[in-house]
JSON list of C-alpha atoms in Angstrom, two decimals:
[
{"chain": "A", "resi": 2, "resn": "UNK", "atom": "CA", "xyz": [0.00, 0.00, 0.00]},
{"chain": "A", "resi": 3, "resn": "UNK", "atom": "CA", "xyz": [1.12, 3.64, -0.74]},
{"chain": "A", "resi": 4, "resn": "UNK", "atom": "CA", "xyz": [0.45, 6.61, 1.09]},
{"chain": "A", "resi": 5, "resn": "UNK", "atom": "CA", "xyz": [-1.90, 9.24, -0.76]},
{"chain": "A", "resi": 6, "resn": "UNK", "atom": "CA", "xyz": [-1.21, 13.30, -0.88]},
{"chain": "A", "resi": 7, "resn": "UNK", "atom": "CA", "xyz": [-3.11, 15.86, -1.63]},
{"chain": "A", "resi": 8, "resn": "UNK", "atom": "CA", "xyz": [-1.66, 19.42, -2.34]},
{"chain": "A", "resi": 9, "resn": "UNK", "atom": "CA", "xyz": [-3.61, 21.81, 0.00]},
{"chain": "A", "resi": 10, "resn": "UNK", "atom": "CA", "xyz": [-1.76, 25.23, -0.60]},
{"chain": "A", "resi": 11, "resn": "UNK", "atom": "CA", "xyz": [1.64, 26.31, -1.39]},
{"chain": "A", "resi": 12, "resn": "UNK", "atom": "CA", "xyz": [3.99, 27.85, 1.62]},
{"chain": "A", "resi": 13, "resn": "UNK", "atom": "CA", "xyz": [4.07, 31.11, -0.23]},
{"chain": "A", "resi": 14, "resn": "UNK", "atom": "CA", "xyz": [0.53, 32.04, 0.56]},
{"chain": "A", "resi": 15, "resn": "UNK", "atom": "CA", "xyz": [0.91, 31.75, 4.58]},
{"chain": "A", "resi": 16, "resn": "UNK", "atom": "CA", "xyz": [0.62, 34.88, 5.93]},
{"chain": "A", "resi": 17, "resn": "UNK", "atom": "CA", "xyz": [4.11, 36.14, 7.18]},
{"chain": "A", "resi": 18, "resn": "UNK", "atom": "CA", "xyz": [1.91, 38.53, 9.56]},
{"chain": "A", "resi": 19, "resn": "UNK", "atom": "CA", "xyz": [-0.21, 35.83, 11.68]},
{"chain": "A", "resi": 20, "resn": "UNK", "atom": "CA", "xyz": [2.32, 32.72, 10.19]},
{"chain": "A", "resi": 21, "resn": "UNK", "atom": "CA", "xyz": [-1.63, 30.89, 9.46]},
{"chain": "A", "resi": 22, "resn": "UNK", "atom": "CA", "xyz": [-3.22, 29.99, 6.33]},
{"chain": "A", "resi": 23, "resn": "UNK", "atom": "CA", "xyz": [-7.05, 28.52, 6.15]},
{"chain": "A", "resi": 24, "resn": "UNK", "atom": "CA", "xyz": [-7.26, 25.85, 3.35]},
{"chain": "A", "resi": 25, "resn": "UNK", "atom": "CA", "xyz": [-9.76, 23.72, 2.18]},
{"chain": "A", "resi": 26, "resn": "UNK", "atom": "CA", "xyz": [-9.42, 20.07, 1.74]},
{"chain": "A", "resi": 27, "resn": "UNK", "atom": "CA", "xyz": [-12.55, 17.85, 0.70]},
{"chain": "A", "resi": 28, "resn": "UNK", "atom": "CA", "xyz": [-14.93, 20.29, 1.80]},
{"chain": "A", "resi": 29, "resn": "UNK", "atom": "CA", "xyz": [-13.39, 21.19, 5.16]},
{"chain": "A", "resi": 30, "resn": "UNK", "atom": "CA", "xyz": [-11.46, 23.79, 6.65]},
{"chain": "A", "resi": 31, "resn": "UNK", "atom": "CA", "xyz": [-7.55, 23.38, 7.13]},
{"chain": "A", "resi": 32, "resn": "UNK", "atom": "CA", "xyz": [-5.47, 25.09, 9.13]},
{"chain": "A", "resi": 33, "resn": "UNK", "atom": "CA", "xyz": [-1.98, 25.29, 7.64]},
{"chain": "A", "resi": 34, "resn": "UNK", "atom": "CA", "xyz": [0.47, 26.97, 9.56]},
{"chain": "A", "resi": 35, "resn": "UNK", "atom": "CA", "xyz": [4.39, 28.12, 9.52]},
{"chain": "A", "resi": 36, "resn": "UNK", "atom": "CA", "xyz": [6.14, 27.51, 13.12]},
{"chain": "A", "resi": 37, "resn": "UNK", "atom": "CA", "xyz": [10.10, 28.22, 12.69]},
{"chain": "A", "resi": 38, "resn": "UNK", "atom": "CA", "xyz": [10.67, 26.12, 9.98]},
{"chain": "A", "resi": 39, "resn": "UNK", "atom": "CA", "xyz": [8.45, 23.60, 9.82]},
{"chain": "A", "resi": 40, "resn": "UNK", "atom": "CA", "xyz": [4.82, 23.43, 8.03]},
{"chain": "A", "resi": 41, "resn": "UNK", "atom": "CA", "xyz": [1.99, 21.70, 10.16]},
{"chain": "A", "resi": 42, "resn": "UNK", "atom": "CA", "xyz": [-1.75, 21.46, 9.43]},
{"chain": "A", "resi": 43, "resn": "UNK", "atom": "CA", "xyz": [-4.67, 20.77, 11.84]},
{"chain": "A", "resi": 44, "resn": "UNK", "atom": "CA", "xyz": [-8.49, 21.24, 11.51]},
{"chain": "A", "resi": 45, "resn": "UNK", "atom": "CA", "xyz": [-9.52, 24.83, 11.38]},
{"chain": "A", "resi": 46, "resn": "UNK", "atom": "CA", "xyz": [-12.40, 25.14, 13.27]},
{"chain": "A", "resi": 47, "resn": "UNK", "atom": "CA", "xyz": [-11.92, 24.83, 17.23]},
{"chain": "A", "resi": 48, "resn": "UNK", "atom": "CA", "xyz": [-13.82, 21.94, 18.77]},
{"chain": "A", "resi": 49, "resn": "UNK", "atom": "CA", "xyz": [-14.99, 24.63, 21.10]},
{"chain": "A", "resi": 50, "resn": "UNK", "atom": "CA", "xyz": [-16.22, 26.86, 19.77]},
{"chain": "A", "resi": 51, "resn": "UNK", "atom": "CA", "xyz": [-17.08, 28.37, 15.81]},
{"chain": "A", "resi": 52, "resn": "UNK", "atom": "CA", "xyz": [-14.03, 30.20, 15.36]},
{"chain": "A", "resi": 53, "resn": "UNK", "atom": "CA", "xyz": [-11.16, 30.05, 13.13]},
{"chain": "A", "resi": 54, "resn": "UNK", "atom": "CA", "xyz": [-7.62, 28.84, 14.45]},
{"chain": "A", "resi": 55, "resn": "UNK", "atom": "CA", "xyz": [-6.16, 30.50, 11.15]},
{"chain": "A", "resi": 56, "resn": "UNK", "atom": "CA", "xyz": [-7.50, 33.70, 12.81]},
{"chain": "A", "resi": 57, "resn": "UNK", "atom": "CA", "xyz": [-5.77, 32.95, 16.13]},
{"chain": "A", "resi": 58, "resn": "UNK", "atom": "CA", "xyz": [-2.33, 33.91, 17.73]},
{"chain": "A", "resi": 59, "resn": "UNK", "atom": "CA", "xyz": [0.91, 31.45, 17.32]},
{"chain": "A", "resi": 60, "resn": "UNK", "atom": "CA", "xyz": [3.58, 31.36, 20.18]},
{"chain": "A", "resi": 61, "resn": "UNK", "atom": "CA", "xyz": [6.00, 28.59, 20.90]},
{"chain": "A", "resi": 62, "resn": "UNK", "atom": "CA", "xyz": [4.66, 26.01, 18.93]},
{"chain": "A", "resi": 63, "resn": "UNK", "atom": "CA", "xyz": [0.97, 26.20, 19.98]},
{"chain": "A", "resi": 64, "resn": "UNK", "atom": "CA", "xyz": [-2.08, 28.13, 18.33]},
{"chain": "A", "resi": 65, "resn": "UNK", "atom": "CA", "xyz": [-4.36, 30.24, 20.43]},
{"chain": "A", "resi": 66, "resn": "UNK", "atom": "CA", "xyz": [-8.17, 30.13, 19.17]},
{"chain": "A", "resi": 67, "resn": "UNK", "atom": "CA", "xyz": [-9.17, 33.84, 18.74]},
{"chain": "A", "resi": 68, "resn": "UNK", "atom": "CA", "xyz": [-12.50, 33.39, 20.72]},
{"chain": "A", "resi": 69, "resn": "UNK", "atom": "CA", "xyz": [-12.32, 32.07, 24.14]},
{"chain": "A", "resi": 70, "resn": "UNK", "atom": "CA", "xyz": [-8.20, 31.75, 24.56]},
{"chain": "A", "resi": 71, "resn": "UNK", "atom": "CA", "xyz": [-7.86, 28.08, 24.42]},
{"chain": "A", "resi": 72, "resn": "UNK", "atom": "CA", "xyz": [-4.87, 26.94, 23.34]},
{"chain": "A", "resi": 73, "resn": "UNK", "atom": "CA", "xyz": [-3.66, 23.54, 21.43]},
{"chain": "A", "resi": 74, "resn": "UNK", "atom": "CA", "xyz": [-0.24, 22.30, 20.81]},
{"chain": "A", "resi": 75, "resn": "UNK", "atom": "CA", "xyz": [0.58, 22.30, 16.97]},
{"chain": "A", "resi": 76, "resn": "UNK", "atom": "CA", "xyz": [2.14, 19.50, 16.64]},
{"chain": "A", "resi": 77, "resn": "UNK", "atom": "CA", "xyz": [0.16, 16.99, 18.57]},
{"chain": "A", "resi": 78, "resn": "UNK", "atom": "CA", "xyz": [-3.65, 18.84, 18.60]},
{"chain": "A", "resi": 79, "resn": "UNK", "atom": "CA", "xyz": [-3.45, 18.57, 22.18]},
{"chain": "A", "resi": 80, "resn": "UNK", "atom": "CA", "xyz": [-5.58, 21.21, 24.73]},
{"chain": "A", "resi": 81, "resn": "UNK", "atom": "CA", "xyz": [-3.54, 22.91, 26.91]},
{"chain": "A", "resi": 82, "resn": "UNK", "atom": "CA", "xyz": [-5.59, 24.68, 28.71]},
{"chain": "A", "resi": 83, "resn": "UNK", "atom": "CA", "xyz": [-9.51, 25.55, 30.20]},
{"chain": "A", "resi": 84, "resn": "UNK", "atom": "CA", "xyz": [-11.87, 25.76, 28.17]},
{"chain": "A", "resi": 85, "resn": "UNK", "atom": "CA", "xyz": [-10.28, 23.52, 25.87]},
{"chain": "A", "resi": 86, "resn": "UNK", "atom": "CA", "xyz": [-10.72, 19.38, 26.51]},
{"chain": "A", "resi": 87, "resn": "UNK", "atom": "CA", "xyz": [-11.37, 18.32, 23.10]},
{"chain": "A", "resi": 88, "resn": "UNK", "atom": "CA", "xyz": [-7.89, 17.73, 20.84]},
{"chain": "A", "resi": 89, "resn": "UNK", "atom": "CA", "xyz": [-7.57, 19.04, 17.42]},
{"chain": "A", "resi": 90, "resn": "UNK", "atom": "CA", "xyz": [-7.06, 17.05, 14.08]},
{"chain": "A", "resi": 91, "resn": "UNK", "atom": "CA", "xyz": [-3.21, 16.83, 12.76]},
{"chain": "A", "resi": 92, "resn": "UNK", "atom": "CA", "xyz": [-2.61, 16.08, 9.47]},
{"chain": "A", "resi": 93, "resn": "UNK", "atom": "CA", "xyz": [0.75, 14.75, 8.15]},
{"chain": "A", "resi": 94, "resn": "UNK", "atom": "CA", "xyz": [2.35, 17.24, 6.18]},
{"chain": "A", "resi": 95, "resn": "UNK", "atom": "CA", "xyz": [5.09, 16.90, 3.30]},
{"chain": "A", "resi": 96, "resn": "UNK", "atom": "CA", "xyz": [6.48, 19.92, 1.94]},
{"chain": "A", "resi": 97, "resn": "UNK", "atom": "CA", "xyz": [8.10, 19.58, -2.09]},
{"chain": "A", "resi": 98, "resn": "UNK", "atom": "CA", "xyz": [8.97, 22.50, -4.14]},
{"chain": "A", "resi": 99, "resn": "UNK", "atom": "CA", "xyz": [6.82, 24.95, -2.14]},
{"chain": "A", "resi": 100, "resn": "UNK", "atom": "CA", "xyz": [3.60, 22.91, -2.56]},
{"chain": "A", "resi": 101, "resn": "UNK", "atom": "CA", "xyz": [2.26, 21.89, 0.78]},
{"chain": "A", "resi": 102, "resn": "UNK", "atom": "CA", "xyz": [0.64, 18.40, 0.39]},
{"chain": "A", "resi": 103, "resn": "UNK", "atom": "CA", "xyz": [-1.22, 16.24, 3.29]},
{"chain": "A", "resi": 104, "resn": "UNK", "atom": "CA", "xyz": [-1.74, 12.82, 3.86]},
{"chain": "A", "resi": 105, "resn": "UNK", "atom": "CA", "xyz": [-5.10, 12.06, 3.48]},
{"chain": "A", "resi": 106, "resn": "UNK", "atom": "CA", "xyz": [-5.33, 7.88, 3.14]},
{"chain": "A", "resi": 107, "resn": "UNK", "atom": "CA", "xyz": [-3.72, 4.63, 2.40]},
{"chain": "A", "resi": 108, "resn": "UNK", "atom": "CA", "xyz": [-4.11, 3.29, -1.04]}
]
């Protein structure tokens, strides 16, 4: 079996302001975001609440949703902190001549 990627954006169109893009991959909303170096992608919309985590504040590897304050860890979609109990999706991310692809299956 192979692994199947989907292109979801290139790196050029994250913002270099808020370091956040919001994609849209098979009808739902992506989050695609720049920490350091690396490219990382969760779900967009907070489990919390109808916000937008591209709309929220990056700092040390976590995203903070612009609503109510909670605040996930990037990497892992794990809440860090009240109100927040529900973790975020992470999507594996490959990055190959600026086109930022995710896994989405197993052929």
């Amino acid at each position: 079996m192979s692994e199947q990627w989907t292109l979801l954006a290139e790196v050029a169109d994250i913002s270099p302001d808020t370091g956040t893009l919001r994609a849209v991959l098979d009808g739902e909303a992506v989050c695609v975001y720049k920490v350091d170096d690396r490219i990382c992608a969760t779900q967009d919309r907070c489990p919390h609440g109808n916000a937008s985590l591209a709309e929220g504040y990056i700092e040390n590897g976590t995203i903070e949703c612009p609503l109510h304050q909670g605040v996930f860890d990037i990497a892992s979609g794990a809440p860090l902190c009240p109100p927040v109990t529900t973790p975020i999706k992470v999507y594996a991310v490959k990055v190959e001549d600026g086109h930022i692809y995710v896994r989405t299956g197993q052929a």
